[in-house]
Amino acid sequence: MKSVMYTLLTLLLAGIGGGSYFYLTVHRPMAQDYARMKIGMPEFDKAKSELRKYKDREAWIRPAMETVKTALQEETGSGKAEIVATDGSLVINIAEAALYTPGSVTFTKESVPTLEKLTSLLKNLKDLKDKDVFIGNATLPSSAQGTARQRVPAKDALDLAADRSVALVKYLERKGVAKESL
């Protein structure tokens, strides 16, 4: 009977010792960490909601990019256009020679199909009001041309690019693309 009593007492002391060890090494540090984490939870929740907003903001890009790629497949295949998604916006780069006559804001005759595709794309893409879709190209400066009275003055790249942007926006407006999308 004594040996059973000693065995039970030893098991009781071992259980109390093990429980104390667990409490001191695992439970108490975890409780302190939890208290510190609970203080930072509002900041963490705020960061999570902000991240969710960015994910939602960029969720439209992938389907829109696929739509644009399929519509401008001929232009991208021939190297006349490039579609890139960056920083929450969709960028459509179109080669200068594919749209404009050299050194001017006039569209070429060959650019009409590309412009029509671009117009239909911008009309058909849904919910573009708060989205960023950029249409761009690299514009080179034009040198002066002609002589005497018929001399066409040189244009720097910045002025030429601005004039071309205005011409493209006016064209798209005339074709029925919503003003707030431009």
GROMACS .gro file of C-alpha atoms in nm:
model
  182
    1MET     CA    1   0.000   0.000   0.000
    2LYS     CA    2   0.289   0.228   0.080
    3SER     CA    3   0.445   0.171  -0.261
    4VAL     CA    4   0.118   0.258  -0.435
    5MET     CA    5   0.095   0.574  -0.225
    6TYR     CA    6   0.454   0.673  -0.311
    7THR     CA    7   0.391   0.603  -0.678
    8LEU     CA    8   0.077   0.819  -0.679
    9LEU     CA    9   0.258   1.096  -0.490
   10THR     CA   10   0.549   1.080  -0.739
   11LEU     CA   11   0.307   1.095  -1.031
   12LEU     CA   12   0.126   1.389  -0.869
   13LEU     CA   13   0.454   1.577  -0.815
   14ALA     CA   14   0.566   1.495  -1.171
   15GLY     CA   15   0.231   1.622  -1.305
   16ILE     CA   16   0.253   1.942  -1.101
   17GLY     CA   17   0.615   1.991  -1.207
   18GLY     CA   18   0.532   1.928  -1.572
   19GLY     CA   19   0.236   2.165  -1.552
   20SER     CA   20   0.452   2.432  -1.391
   21TYR     CA   21   0.719   2.387  -1.655
   22PHE     CA   22   0.458   2.413  -1.931
   23TYR     CA   23   0.302   2.719  -1.769
   24LEU     CA   24   0.635   2.899  -1.727
   25THR     CA   25   0.794   2.811  -2.061
   26VAL     CA   26   0.503   2.790  -2.303
   27HIS     CA   27   0.175   2.933  -2.176
   28ARG     CA   28   0.292   3.255  -2.008
   29PRO     CA   29   0.515   3.368  -2.301
   30MET     CA   30   0.233   3.289  -2.543
   31ALA     CA   31  -0.011   3.489  -2.332
   32GLN     CA   32   0.228   3.784  -2.330
   33ASP     CA   33   0.277   3.757  -2.707
   34TYR     CA   34  -0.100   3.741  -2.754
   35ALA     CA   35  -0.146   4.056  -2.546
   36ARG     CA   36   0.114   4.236  -2.760
   37MET     CA   37  -0.044   4.106  -3.079
   38LYS     CA   38  -0.389   4.217  -2.965
   39ILE     CA   39  -0.258   4.572  -2.927
   40GLY     CA   40  -0.138   4.567  -3.290
   41MET     CA   41  -0.451   4.402  -3.433
   42PRO     CA   42  -0.624   4.726  -3.542
   43GLU     CA   43  -0.315   4.821  -3.743
   44PHE     CA   44  -0.298   4.471  -3.890
   45ASP     CA   45  -0.667   4.480  -3.983
   46LYS     CA   46  -0.618   4.821  -4.143
   47ALA     CA   47  -0.322   4.690  -4.345
   48LYS     CA   48  -0.526   4.384  -4.453
   49SER     CA   49  -0.817   4.599  -4.570
   50GLU     CA   50  -0.578   4.827  -4.759
   51LEU     CA   51  -0.417   4.526  -4.927
   52ARG     CA   52  -0.763   4.396  -5.018
   53LYS     CA   53  -0.841   4.733  -5.179
   54TYR     CA   54  -0.527   4.711  -5.391
   55LYS     CA   55  -0.609   4.355  -5.494
   56ASP     CA   56  -0.963   4.461  -5.587
   57ARG     CA   57  -0.827   4.764  -5.769
   58GLU     CA   58  -0.599   4.548  -5.979
   59ALA     CA   59  -0.849   4.265  -6.035
   60TRP     CA   60  -0.984   4.434  -6.349
   61ILE     CA   61  -0.642   4.448  -6.517
   62ARG     CA   62  -0.601   4.081  -6.610
   63PRO     CA   63  -0.935   4.042  -6.796
   64ALA     CA   64  -0.896   4.383  -6.960
   65MET     CA   65  -0.542   4.299  -7.066
   66GLU     CA   66  -0.655   3.970  -7.221
   67THR     CA   67  -0.933   4.150  -7.407
   68VAL     CA   68  -0.692   4.411  -7.541
   69LYS     CA   69  -0.434   4.147  -7.639
   70THR     CA   70  -0.685   3.947  -7.839
   71ALA     CA   71  -0.827   4.257  -8.008
   72LEU     CA   72  -0.484   4.396  -8.098
   73GLN     CA   73  -0.329   4.058  -8.173
   74GLU     CA   74  -0.228   4.158  -8.526
   75GLU     CA   75  -0.060   4.478  -8.405
   76THR     CA   76   0.123   4.309  -8.117
   77GLY     CA   77   0.236   4.025  -8.343
   78SER     CA   78   0.385   4.264  -8.597
   79GLY     CA   79   0.557   4.472  -8.328
   80LYS     CA   80   0.337   4.779  -8.381
   81ALA     CA   81   0.182   4.759  -8.033
   82GLU     CA   82   0.265   4.640  -7.684
   83ILE     CA   83   0.032   4.588  -7.387
   84VAL     CA   84   0.174   4.620  -7.035
   85ALA     CA   85   0.015   4.619  -6.690
   86THR     CA   86   0.198   4.829  -6.434
   87ASP     CA   87   0.116   4.997  -6.101
   88GLY     CA   88  -0.259   4.940  -6.121
   89SER     CA   89  -0.294   5.065  -6.476
   90LEU     CA   90  -0.302   4.923  -6.825
   91VAL     CA   91  -0.061   5.071  -7.080
   92ILE     CA   92  -0.108   5.027  -7.455
   93ASN     CA   93   0.205   5.138  -7.641
   94ILE     CA   94   0.155   5.187  -8.012
   95ALA     CA   95   0.446   5.253  -8.244
   96GLU     CA   96   0.468   5.609  -8.373
   97ALA     CA   97   0.480   5.497  -8.736
   98ALA     CA   98   0.169   5.280  -8.688
   99LEU     CA   99  -0.054   5.583  -8.618
  100TYR     CA  100   0.100   5.909  -8.737
  101THR     CA  101   0.271   6.048  -9.041
  102PRO     CA  102   0.630   6.138  -8.949
  103GLY     CA  103   0.665   6.472  -8.771
  104SER     CA  104   0.291   6.553  -8.762
  105VAL     CA  105  -0.031   6.487  -8.573
  106THR     CA  106  -0.208   6.352  -8.880
  107PHE     CA  107  -0.314   5.988  -8.870
  108THR     CA  108  -0.195   5.767  -9.154
  109LYS     CA  109  -0.441   5.584  -9.379
  110GLU     CA  110  -0.300   5.254  -9.251
  111SER     CA  111  -0.381   5.352  -8.892
  112VAL     CA  112  -0.760   5.352  -8.943
  113PRO     CA  113  -0.809   4.979  -8.858
  114THR     CA  114  -0.594   5.015  -8.546
  115LEU     CA  115  -0.783   5.326  -8.439
  116GLU     CA  116  -1.116   5.152  -8.498
  117LYS     CA  117  -1.006   4.855  -8.286
  118LEU     CA  118  -0.889   5.092  -8.014
  119THR     CA  119  -1.219   5.280  -8.023
  120SER     CA  120  -1.427   4.964  -7.996
  121LEU     CA  121  -1.206   4.838  -7.713
  122LEU     CA  122  -1.248   5.155  -7.510
  123LYS     CA  123  -1.622   5.151  -7.572
  124ASN     CA  124  -1.659   4.784  -7.473
  125LEU     CA  125  -1.435   4.767  -7.166
  126LYS     CA  126  -1.667   4.802  -6.868
  127ASP     CA  127  -1.624   5.034  -6.570
  128LEU     CA  128  -1.330   5.242  -6.692
  129LYS     CA  129  -1.437   5.556  -6.502
  130ASP     CA  130  -1.196   5.506  -6.210
  131LYS     CA  131  -0.941   5.291  -6.398
  132ASP     CA  132  -0.620   5.402  -6.565
  133VAL     CA  133  -0.571   5.298  -6.927
  134PHE     CA  134  -0.284   5.477  -7.098
  135ILE     CA  135  -0.223   5.483  -7.470
  136GLY     CA  136   0.128   5.590  -7.544
  137ASN     CA  137   0.415   5.584  -7.784
  138ALA     CA  138   0.769   5.710  -7.814
  139THR     CA  139   0.771   6.038  -8.002
  140LEU     CA  140   1.085   6.158  -8.172
  141PRO     CA  141   1.147   6.526  -8.242
  142SER     CA  142   1.094   6.640  -8.602
  143SER     CA  143   1.346   6.851  -8.779
  144ALA     CA  144   1.263   7.155  -8.988
  145GLN     CA  145   1.152   7.074  -9.342
  146GLY     CA  146   1.126   7.275  -9.663
  147THR     CA  147   1.284   7.605  -9.755
  148ALA     CA  148   1.201   7.976  -9.740
  149ARG     CA  149   0.827   8.051  -9.703
  150GLN     CA  150   0.717   7.688  -9.713
  151ARG     CA  151   0.953   7.591  -9.434
  152VAL     CA  152   0.786   7.378  -9.163
  153PRO     CA  153   0.946   7.464  -8.828
  154ALA     CA  154   1.109   7.197  -8.614
  155LYS     CA  155   0.907   7.050  -8.327
  156ASP     CA  156   1.052   6.907  -8.011
  157ALA     CA  157   0.929   6.567  -7.896
  158LEU     CA  158   0.731   6.704  -7.599
  159ASP     CA  159   0.521   6.945  -7.809
  160LEU     CA  160   0.467   6.686  -8.078
  161ALA     CA  161   0.361   6.422  -7.823
  162ALA     CA  162   0.118   6.666  -7.656
  163ASP     CA  163  -0.037   6.761  -7.991
  164ARG     CA  164  -0.070   6.395  -8.085
  165SER     CA  165  -0.236   6.315  -7.753
  166VAL     CA  166  -0.490   6.591  -7.807
  167ALA     CA  167  -0.557   6.466  -8.161
  168LEU     CA  168  -0.608   6.109  -8.038
  169VAL     CA  169  -0.844   6.218  -7.758
  170LYS     CA  170  -1.049   6.429  -8.000
  171TYR     CA  171  -1.067   6.138  -8.244
  172LEU     CA  172  -1.185   5.899  -7.973
  173GLU     CA  173  -1.445   6.150  -7.849
  174ARG     CA  174  -1.578   6.191  -8.204
  175LYS     CA  175  -1.609   5.813  -8.230
  176GLY     CA  176  -1.820   5.797  -7.914
  177VAL     CA  177  -1.579   5.700  -7.637
  178ALA     CA  178  -1.701   5.848  -7.308
  179LYS     CA  179  -1.516   6.167  -7.207
  180GLU     CA  180  -1.466   6.049  -6.848
  181SER     CA  181  -1.280   5.745  -6.979
  182LEU     CA  182  -1.022   5.962  -7.154
   0.00000   0.00000   0.00000
